[in-house]
Amino acid sequence: MGRLLWLLCLAVGGSRWWLRGAQGKTLRGRFSSAGGGAQLAARFQFHGDHAVLYIRINNVAAAVGKEARLHLFQAQEWLKLQDSTQDYSCGEKLSKAQLTMPMNHTEQNLTVTQIPYPETWYVFYVDKFTCEENYENSESEDIQFEMVLLNPDAEGNPLDHFSAGESGLHEFFFLLILAYFVAACIYAQSLWQTLKKGGPMHTVLKVLSTVLVFQAGSAFANYLHFSSYAKDGIGAPFMGSLAELCDIVCQIQMLYLLLSLCMGWMIGRMKKSQSRPLQWDSTPASTGIAVVVVVTQSILLIWEQFEDTNHHSYHSHHSLASGLLIGLRVCLSLSLACGLYQIIRVERSTLKREFYITFAKGCILWFLCHPGLATVSVLFRDYQREKVITIGVILCQSICMFILYRLFLSHSLYWEVSSLSSVTLPLTVASGHKSRHYF
C-alpha cells in the first residue's frame, strides 16, 4: 500500500509540476498576430488607486506597424459581453474595454485607478489583424515582451507583486511555520521517545507524525515560494510544486489512516470476533476499501489538474473533477459518521462512547472542512475566496491533528478504553503484551 501511495502521489505531483505554468505576475513571452479574437495575456486582481501595469517590448517598429495595443477589461464586464444576447462583432467587443494602452514605446506604464474594491482584470493583446477571421501571415514578426503587474503596498507605492486574492498568504505561512517550530520545540522530544518505545499507539502515531511532517513541509515550501514571489513576481515554481506534492501525500496518508481505522472498527463489530485484537491495517476488507477510495481520490486529483491549472493547493471548484472530489469527501464523512453512530449508539461504556465521539469529530472535521469552506466561500467576493478556503482548510486540519494526537496520547482516555476491551479498538498488541504500559 505504501508503494502504491507514493506512485500515485508522484503522478499527481508530476502533473502539477508541468501544468503549473507561469502563474507569476512577472510574465515573459511573445505576442503573435492571429485572427479570430483577442489573445488573453494576463489575469490579475488589482486593488487600490495606484495599481500599475508595466510592459517592456523588444521591437517597437513591429508593434507600431501592427498597431499593437493592450486592452484591459474588468472580468465581470468581459463575461457579460461574452454571455450577451446581442451579437457583438469582434471590434465592438474590443471597443468596450475599460482601459487601452497602445504599444508604441520600448517601456510603458499604465496606472489603474478608481477601483472601489479589489476585482479581477483581464489583459488582452490586440493588433490590426486580431479581428480578421482568415488571417494567415507566417512572416509577421512576433513581439517579445516582459509584463509586470503591481498593486500598491501599505505606503501606496506600486511595488506589491501579489494580487488581491493572494495578499496576506505570505504572512499567514510565516506565522504557520513559526507555530510549527514552537510546537516542535515543546513536543518533538517526548513524541520521539514515545515512538521509539513502541506500544499500542505506535502505528497510528507514526502515521499521524508522517502526516504532520508533510503538513509542515508543505507550509515551509509555500513560504519559500511566496518569499521569492514577493521580490520578483515569479517565485520559486519548484517550491510551489513541492508544497502541492507534500499536501497530496498528506491528504492520501490521512485518508488511508482514517478509513482503515473506521472500517476496521465497523467490520470488527459486524463479525463480533473475540479471537484476537483488531489491528487497524490487518483486516483485508478494511484495507481493500481504503485502497479503493484512495485510488479514486488520486484519479480525481490527477483529472483536476487537467481541468483547473490556475490554483494553489486548494481549488475554486468550478470543474467537474473538483465537484466530484467535494462529493467524495461529503460521502465519506456521512458514511463514517453513520458507521460510528451505530457503534456509539449500542456502546454502554461512557468512556468508550467519549472516545468514539471524539474520534468522529476529528474524522468529520478533516473530511468536511474543505467542502464546507468551499460552500461558505461563495458568500465572499471573488478575491477573498481563495484565502478563505486555503487558510480555513489548513487551520481546520491542524485542529483535527491536535484532536487525534490528544486522543491517542491520552493516559486517561485511550489507555482505559483499550484496557476495557481490546477487540473494539485498533492498534492494540498481542495478548502477551496487554499488561505493559509504554509511558
Coordinates of C-alpha atoms in Angstrom, one line a residue:
M1 CA 0.0 0.0 0.0
G2 CA 2.8 2.4 0.8
R3 CA 4.5 2.0 -2.5
L4 CA 1.1 2.5 -4.3
L5 CA 0.5 5.7 -2.4
W6 CA 3.9 7.1 -3.4
L7 CA 3.5 6.2 -7.1
L8 CA 0.1 7.9 -7.1
C9 CA 1.4 10.9 -5.3
L10 CA 4.4 11.3 -7.7
A11 CA 2.0 11.0 -10.6
V12 CA -0.2 13.8 -9.2
G13 CA 2.8 15.9 -8.2
G14 CA 4.3 15.4 -11.7
S15 CA 1.1 16.6 -13.3
R16 CA 1.0 19.7 -11.1
W17 CA 4.7 20.4 -12.0
W18 CA 4.2 20.6 -15.7
L19 CA 0.7 22.1 -15.6
R20 CA 1.6 24.8 -13.1
G21 CA 2.9 27.2 -15.9
A22 CA 3.8 30.8 -15.4
Q23 CA 1.4 31.8 -12.7
G24 CA 3.7 34.6 -11.5
K25 CA 2.8 38.2 -12.1
T26 CA 6.1 38.9 -13.9
L27 CA 5.3 37.5 -17.3
R28 CA 7.6 36.9 -20.3
G29 CA 6.7 35.7 -23.7
R30 CA 5.8 36.6 -27.3
F31 CA 2.8 38.3 -28.8
S32 CA 1.9 36.8 -32.2
S33 CA -0.6 38.1 -34.7
A34 CA -3.6 35.9 -35.1
G35 CA -7.1 36.3 -36.4
G36 CA -10.3 35.3 -34.7
G37 CA -10.2 37.2 -31.5
A38 CA -8.1 38.9 -28.8
Q39 CA -5.3 37.0 -27.0
L40 CA -5.5 36.8 -23.2
A41 CA -2.1 37.9 -21.9
A42 CA -2.7 38.1 -18.2
R43 CA -5.3 38.0 -15.4
F44 CA -4.7 40.0 -12.2
Q45 CA -6.7 41.2 -9.2
F46 CA -5.9 44.9 -8.9
H47 CA -6.8 46.9 -5.8
G48 CA -6.2 50.5 -4.6
D49 CA -5.8 53.7 -6.6
H50 CA -2.3 53.3 -7.8
A51 CA -2.0 49.8 -9.3
V52 CA 0.3 49.6 -12.3
L53 CA 0.8 47.5 -15.4
Y54 CA 4.4 47.8 -16.7
I55 CA 5.4 46.4 -20.1
R56 CA 8.7 46.3 -22.0
I57 CA 8.9 45.1 -25.6
N58 CA 11.9 44.4 -27.8
N59 CA 10.7 45.7 -31.2
V60 CA 8.8 48.9 -31.2
A61 CA 8.8 49.2 -35.0
A62 CA 6.9 45.9 -35.4
A63 CA 4.5 46.8 -32.7
V64 CA 3.7 50.2 -34.3
G65 CA 3.4 48.6 -37.7
K66 CA 0.8 46.1 -36.4
E67 CA -1.0 48.8 -34.4
A68 CA -0.4 46.6 -31.3
R69 CA -2.1 47.6 -28.1
L70 CA -3.3 46.2 -24.8
H71 CA -7.0 46.2 -23.8
L72 CA -8.0 45.8 -20.1
F73 CA -11.4 44.6 -19.2
Q74 CA -13.0 44.1 -15.8
A75 CA -13.7 40.4 -15.5
Q76 CA -17.4 40.9 -14.9
E77 CA -17.8 43.2 -17.8
W78 CA -16.0 40.9 -20.2
L79 CA -18.1 37.9 -19.1
K80 CA -21.2 40.0 -19.7
L81 CA -20.1 40.7 -23.2
Q82 CA -19.4 37.0 -23.8
D83 CA -22.8 36.0 -22.5
S84 CA -24.7 38.8 -24.0
T85 CA -27.7 38.0 -26.3
Q86 CA -26.6 40.8 -28.6
D87 CA -24.4 39.7 -31.4
Y88 CA -21.4 42.0 -30.9
S89 CA -18.7 41.9 -33.5
C90 CA -15.1 41.4 -32.5
G91 CA -14.4 45.1 -33.0
E92 CA -17.4 46.1 -30.9
K93 CA -16.4 43.9 -28.0
L94 CA -12.8 45.3 -28.0
S95 CA -14.1 48.9 -28.2
K96 CA -15.8 48.4 -24.8
A97 CA -12.5 47.9 -22.9
Q98 CA -12.3 49.9 -19.7
L99 CA -8.6 50.8 -20.4
T100 CA -6.5 50.7 -23.6
M101 CA -2.7 51.2 -24.0
P102 CA -1.0 51.5 -27.4
M103 CA 2.3 49.7 -27.5
N104 CA 4.5 52.4 -29.2
H105 CA 7.4 52.7 -26.7
T106 CA 10.0 50.2 -25.5
E107 CA 8.9 50.7 -21.9
Q108 CA 5.4 51.8 -20.8
N109 CA 3.4 52.1 -17.7
L110 CA -0.4 52.1 -17.3
T111 CA -1.9 53.2 -14.0
V112 CA -5.2 51.5 -13.0
T113 CA -7.1 53.9 -10.7
Q114 CA -10.5 54.4 -9.1
I115 CA -11.0 50.8 -8.1
P116 CA -13.8 50.7 -5.4
Y117 CA -12.9 47.2 -4.3
P118 CA -10.5 44.5 -5.5
E119 CA -11.6 42.8 -8.6
T120 CA -10.1 40.7 -11.4
W121 CA -9.0 42.3 -14.7
Y122 CA -8.2 40.6 -18.0
V123 CA -5.3 41.9 -20.1
F124 CA -5.7 41.2 -23.9
Y125 CA -3.2 41.7 -26.7
V126 CA -4.8 43.2 -29.8
D127 CA -3.5 44.3 -33.2
K128 CA -4.9 45.2 -36.6
F129 CA -5.1 41.6 -37.6
T130 CA -7.0 40.4 -34.4
C131 CA -10.5 40.6 -35.9
E132 CA -9.6 39.1 -39.3
E133 CA -11.1 35.6 -39.3
N134 CA -9.0 34.1 -42.0
Y135 CA -5.7 35.9 -41.2
E136 CA -2.6 33.8 -42.2
N137 CA 0.8 35.5 -42.2
S138 CA 3.7 33.3 -41.1
E139 CA 6.1 36.2 -41.9
S140 CA 4.7 38.5 -39.3
E141 CA 7.3 39.2 -36.6
D142 CA 6.5 38.2 -33.0
I143 CA 6.9 40.8 -30.3
Q144 CA 8.9 39.7 -27.3
F145 CA 7.6 41.2 -24.0
E146 CA 8.0 41.4 -20.3
M147 CA 5.0 42.4 -18.3
V148 CA 4.9 43.2 -14.6
L149 CA 1.6 43.7 -12.7
L150 CA 1.8 45.5 -9.4
N151 CA -0.5 46.6 -6.6
P152 CA 0.1 49.4 -4.2
D153 CA 1.9 48.4 -0.9
A154 CA 1.0 49.6 2.6
E155 CA 2.5 53.0 1.8
G156 CA 0.6 53.4 -1.5
N157 CA 3.6 52.7 -3.8
P158 CA 3.0 50.2 -6.7
L159 CA 5.6 47.6 -5.5
D160 CA 3.5 44.7 -4.5
H161 CA 3.5 41.7 -6.8
F162 CA 0.7 39.9 -5.0
S163 CA -2.8 40.1 -6.4
A164 CA -5.7 41.0 -4.1
G165 CA -6.5 37.3 -3.8
E166 CA -3.0 36.4 -2.7
S167 CA -2.3 39.2 -0.3
G168 CA -1.8 38.0 3.2
L169 CA -0.9 34.4 2.4
H170 CA 2.8 35.1 2.7
E171 CA 2.3 36.4 6.3
F172 CA 0.0 33.5 7.1
F173 CA 2.5 30.9 6.1
F174 CA 5.2 32.7 8.1
L175 CA 3.0 32.5 11.2
L176 CA 2.2 28.9 10.5
I177 CA 5.9 27.9 10.2
L178 CA 6.5 29.8 13.4
A179 CA 3.7 27.8 15.1
Y180 CA 5.1 24.5 13.9
F181 CA 8.6 25.5 15.1
V182 CA 7.3 26.4 18.6
A183 CA 5.3 23.1 18.8
A184 CA 8.3 21.1 17.7
C185 CA 10.5 22.7 20.4
I186 CA 7.9 21.7 23.0
Y187 CA 6.7 18.3 21.9
A188 CA 9.1 16.8 19.5
Q189 CA 11.4 15.1 22.0
S190 CA 8.6 13.5 24.0
L191 CA 6.9 12.3 20.9
W192 CA 10.1 10.8 19.5
Q193 CA 10.6 8.9 22.8
T194 CA 7.1 7.6 22.6
L195 CA 7.6 6.4 19.1
K196 CA 10.9 4.7 20.0
K197 CA 9.2 2.8 22.8
G198 CA 6.5 1.3 20.5
G199 CA 3.3 0.2 22.2
P200 CA -0.4 0.1 21.3
M201 CA -0.4 3.5 19.7
H202 CA 2.8 3.2 17.8
T203 CA 1.4 2.6 14.3
V204 CA -1.2 5.4 14.4
L205 CA 1.2 7.8 16.0
K206 CA 3.8 7.0 13.3
V207 CA 1.3 7.7 10.5
L208 CA 0.0 10.9 12.3
S209 CA 3.5 12.1 12.7
T210 CA 4.2 11.4 9.0
V211 CA 1.2 13.5 8.0
L212 CA 2.3 16.3 10.3
V213 CA 5.8 16.3 8.8
F214 CA 4.3 16.7 5.3
Q215 CA 1.9 19.4 6.5
A216 CA 4.9 21.3 7.9
G217 CA 6.9 20.6 4.7
S218 CA 4.0 22.0 2.5
A219 CA 3.8 25.1 4.7
F220 CA 7.5 25.7 4.5
A221 CA 7.7 25.2 0.8
N222 CA 4.8 27.6 0.3
Y223 CA 6.5 30.2 2.5
L224 CA 9.7 30.0 0.4
H225 CA 7.8 30.3 -2.8
F226 CA 5.8 33.3 -1.6
S227 CA 9.0 34.9 -0.2
S228 CA 10.6 34.7 -3.6
Y229 CA 7.4 35.8 -5.3
A230 CA 7.3 38.9 -3.2
K231 CA 10.6 40.0 -4.7
D232 CA 10.2 39.3 -8.4
G233 CA 6.6 38.3 -9.1
I234 CA 7.8 34.9 -10.3
G235 CA 8.6 33.0 -7.1
A236 CA 10.1 29.5 -7.0
P237 CA 7.9 27.2 -9.1
F238 CA 9.7 24.1 -7.9
M239 CA 8.9 25.0 -4.3
G240 CA 5.3 25.8 -5.1
S241 CA 5.0 22.4 -6.8
L242 CA 6.8 20.7 -3.9
A243 CA 4.3 22.3 -1.5
E244 CA 1.4 20.8 -3.5
L245 CA 3.0 17.4 -3.7
C246 CA 3.5 17.4 0.1
D247 CA -0.1 18.4 0.6
I248 CA -1.3 15.5 -1.7
V249 CA 0.9 13.0 0.2
C250 CA -0.6 14.3 3.5
Q251 CA -4.2 14.0 2.2
I252 CA -3.7 10.5 1.0
Q253 CA -1.9 9.2 4.1
M254 CA -4.6 10.7 6.4
L255 CA -7.4 9.4 4.2
Y256 CA -6.0 5.9 4.3
L257 CA -5.4 6.1 8.1
L258 CA -9.0 7.3 9.0
L259 CA -10.7 4.9 6.6
S260 CA -8.7 1.9 7.8
L261 CA -9.4 2.7 11.4
C262 CA -13.2 3.3 10.9
M263 CA -13.7 0.4 8.5
G264 CA -11.8 -1.9 10.9
W265 CA -14.0 -1.0 13.8
M266 CA -17.2 -1.4 11.8
I267 CA -16.2 -4.7 10.3
G268 CA -14.9 -5.9 13.7
R269 CA -18.3 -5.0 15.2
M270 CA -20.2 -6.9 12.5
K271 CA -18.1 -10.0 12.9
K272 CA -18.1 -9.8 16.7
S273 CA -14.8 -11.6 16.7
Q274 CA -13.2 -12.1 20.2
S275 CA -10.3 -14.2 19.0
R276 CA -7.6 -11.6 18.7
P277 CA -7.2 -7.8 19.0
L278 CA -8.1 -5.8 15.9
Q279 CA -5.2 -4.2 14.1
W280 CA -6.1 -1.1 12.0
D281 CA -4.3 -2.3 8.9
S282 CA -4.7 -6.1 9.3
T283 CA -8.3 -6.5 8.1
P284 CA -8.3 -7.3 4.4
A285 CA -11.8 -5.8 3.9
S286 CA -10.9 -2.5 5.6
T287 CA -7.6 -2.3 3.7
G288 CA -9.4 -3.0 0.4
I289 CA -12.0 -0.3 1.0
A290 CA -9.3 2.2 2.0
V291 CA -7.2 1.4 -1.1
V292 CA -10.2 1.8 -3.5
V293 CA -11.2 5.1 -2.0
V294 CA -7.6 6.4 -2.0
V295 CA -7.1 5.4 -5.7
T296 CA -10.4 7.1 -6.6
Q297 CA -9.4 10.3 -4.9
S298 CA -6.0 10.2 -6.6
I299 CA -7.5 9.7 -10.0
L300 CA -9.8 12.7 -9.4
L301 CA -6.8 14.8 -8.3
I302 CA -5.0 14.0 -11.5
W303 CA -8.1 14.8 -13.5
E304 CA -8.5 18.0 -11.7
Q305 CA -5.0 19.2 -12.7
F306 CA -6.0 18.9 -16.4
E307 CA -9.3 20.9 -15.8
D308 CA -8.0 23.6 -13.4
T309 CA -4.4 24.7 -13.8
N310 CA -4.7 28.2 -12.2
H311 CA -4.6 27.4 -8.5
H312 CA -2.6 26.7 -5.4
S313 CA -3.2 23.7 -3.2
Y314 CA -7.0 24.3 -3.0
H315 CA -9.2 24.8 -5.9
S316 CA -12.1 27.1 -6.9
H317 CA -14.3 24.0 -7.6
H318 CA -15.7 25.2 -11.0
S319 CA -14.5 22.0 -12.8
L320 CA -16.3 18.6 -12.8
A321 CA -13.3 16.8 -11.2
S322 CA -13.3 19.4 -8.3
G323 CA -17.0 18.9 -7.8
L324 CA -16.6 15.1 -7.7
L325 CA -13.8 15.5 -5.1
I326 CA -16.1 17.6 -3.0
G327 CA -18.9 15.0 -3.4
L328 CA -16.5 12.2 -2.4
R329 CA -15.4 13.9 0.8
V330 CA -19.0 14.6 1.7
C331 CA -20.0 10.9 1.1
L332 CA -17.0 9.7 3.2
S333 CA -17.9 12.0 6.1
L334 CA -21.5 10.9 6.0
S335 CA -20.8 7.1 5.7
L336 CA -18.2 7.3 8.5
A337 CA -20.5 9.3 10.7
C338 CA -23.3 6.8 10.2
G339 CA -20.9 3.9 11.0
L340 CA -19.5 5.5 14.1
Y341 CA -23.0 6.5 15.2
Q342 CA -24.1 2.8 15.1
I343 CA -21.1 1.9 17.3
I344 CA -21.7 4.8 19.7
R345 CA -25.4 4.1 20.0
V346 CA -25.0 0.5 21.2
E347 CA -21.9 1.2 23.4
R348 CA -22.7 1.1 27.1
S349 CA -19.4 2.4 28.4
T350 CA -19.4 6.1 28.8
L351 CA -15.6 6.2 28.4
K352 CA -15.8 4.3 25.2
R353 CA -18.5 6.5 23.8
E354 CA -16.4 9.5 24.6
F355 CA -13.5 8.0 22.7
Y356 CA -15.6 7.2 19.6
I357 CA -17.3 10.7 19.7
T358 CA -14.0 12.5 19.9
F359 CA -12.6 10.4 17.0
A360 CA -15.8 11.0 15.0
K361 CA -15.4 14.8 15.5
G362 CA -11.8 14.6 14.1
C363 CA -12.9 12.5 11.1
I364 CA -15.8 14.7 10.2
L365 CA -13.7 17.9 10.6
W366 CA -11.0 16.5 8.3
F367 CA -13.4 15.5 5.5
L368 CA -16.0 18.3 5.7
C369 CA -13.8 21.3 6.3
H370 CA -12.9 21.6 2.6
P371 CA -16.4 21.1 1.2
G372 CA -17.8 23.4 3.9
L373 CA -15.4 26.2 3.3
A374 CA -15.8 25.9 -0.5
T375 CA -19.6 26.4 0.1
V376 CA -19.2 29.2 2.5
S377 CA -16.7 31.0 0.2
V378 CA -19.5 31.8 -2.3
L379 CA -20.7 34.4 0.2
F380 CA -17.4 36.3 -0.1
R381 CA -16.1 38.4 -3.0
D382 CA -14.0 36.7 -5.7
Y383 CA -10.7 38.0 -4.3
Q384 CA -11.4 36.7 -0.8
R385 CA -12.5 33.1 -1.7
E386 CA -9.0 31.6 -2.2
K387 CA -7.8 32.9 1.1
V388 CA -10.9 31.8 2.9
I389 CA -10.5 28.2 1.6
T390 CA -6.7 28.0 1.9
I391 CA -6.4 29.5 5.4
G392 CA -9.6 27.8 6.7
V393 CA -8.7 24.3 5.5
I394 CA -5.2 24.5 6.9
L395 CA -6.4 25.7 10.3
C396 CA -9.2 23.1 10.4
Q397 CA -6.9 20.2 9.5
S398 CA -4.4 21.4 12.1
I399 CA -7.2 21.3 14.7
C400 CA -8.0 17.8 13.6
M401 CA -4.4 16.7 14.0
F402 CA -4.4 18.2 17.5
I403 CA -7.6 16.3 18.4
L404 CA -6.3 12.9 17.2
Y405 CA -2.9 13.4 18.9
R406 CA -4.5 14.2 22.1
L407 CA -6.9 11.3 21.8
F408 CA -4.3 8.6 21.1
L409 CA -1.7 10.0 23.6
S410 CA -4.2 10.4 26.5
H411 CA -3.5 8.2 29.5
S412 CA -6.9 8.9 30.9
L413 CA -8.9 8.0 27.8
Y414 CA -7.2 5.7 25.3
W415 CA -5.4 3.5 27.9
E416 CA -8.5 3.0 30.0
V417 CA -10.7 2.3 27.0
S418 CA -8.2 -0.1 25.4
S419 CA -7.8 -1.9 28.7
L420 CA -11.6 -2.4 28.9
S421 CA -11.9 -4.1 25.5
S422 CA -9.1 -4.6 23.1
V423 CA -11.4 -6.0 20.4
T424 CA -13.3 -2.8 19.8
L425 CA -10.2 -0.6 19.5
P426 CA -7.4 -0.6 16.9
L427 CA -3.7 -0.6 17.4
T428 CA -3.6 -2.9 20.4
V429 CA -0.9 -5.5 20.6
A430 CA -0.9 -9.2 21.2
S431 CA -2.3 -10.6 24.5
G432 CA 1.2 -11.3 25.9
H433 CA 1.8 -7.5 25.9
K434 CA -1.6 -6.3 27.1
S435 CA -0.4 -5.5 30.6
R436 CA 2.6 -3.5 29.5
H437 CA 2.4 0.3 29.7
Y438 CA 4.7 2.3 27.5
F439 CA 4.5 5.7 29.1

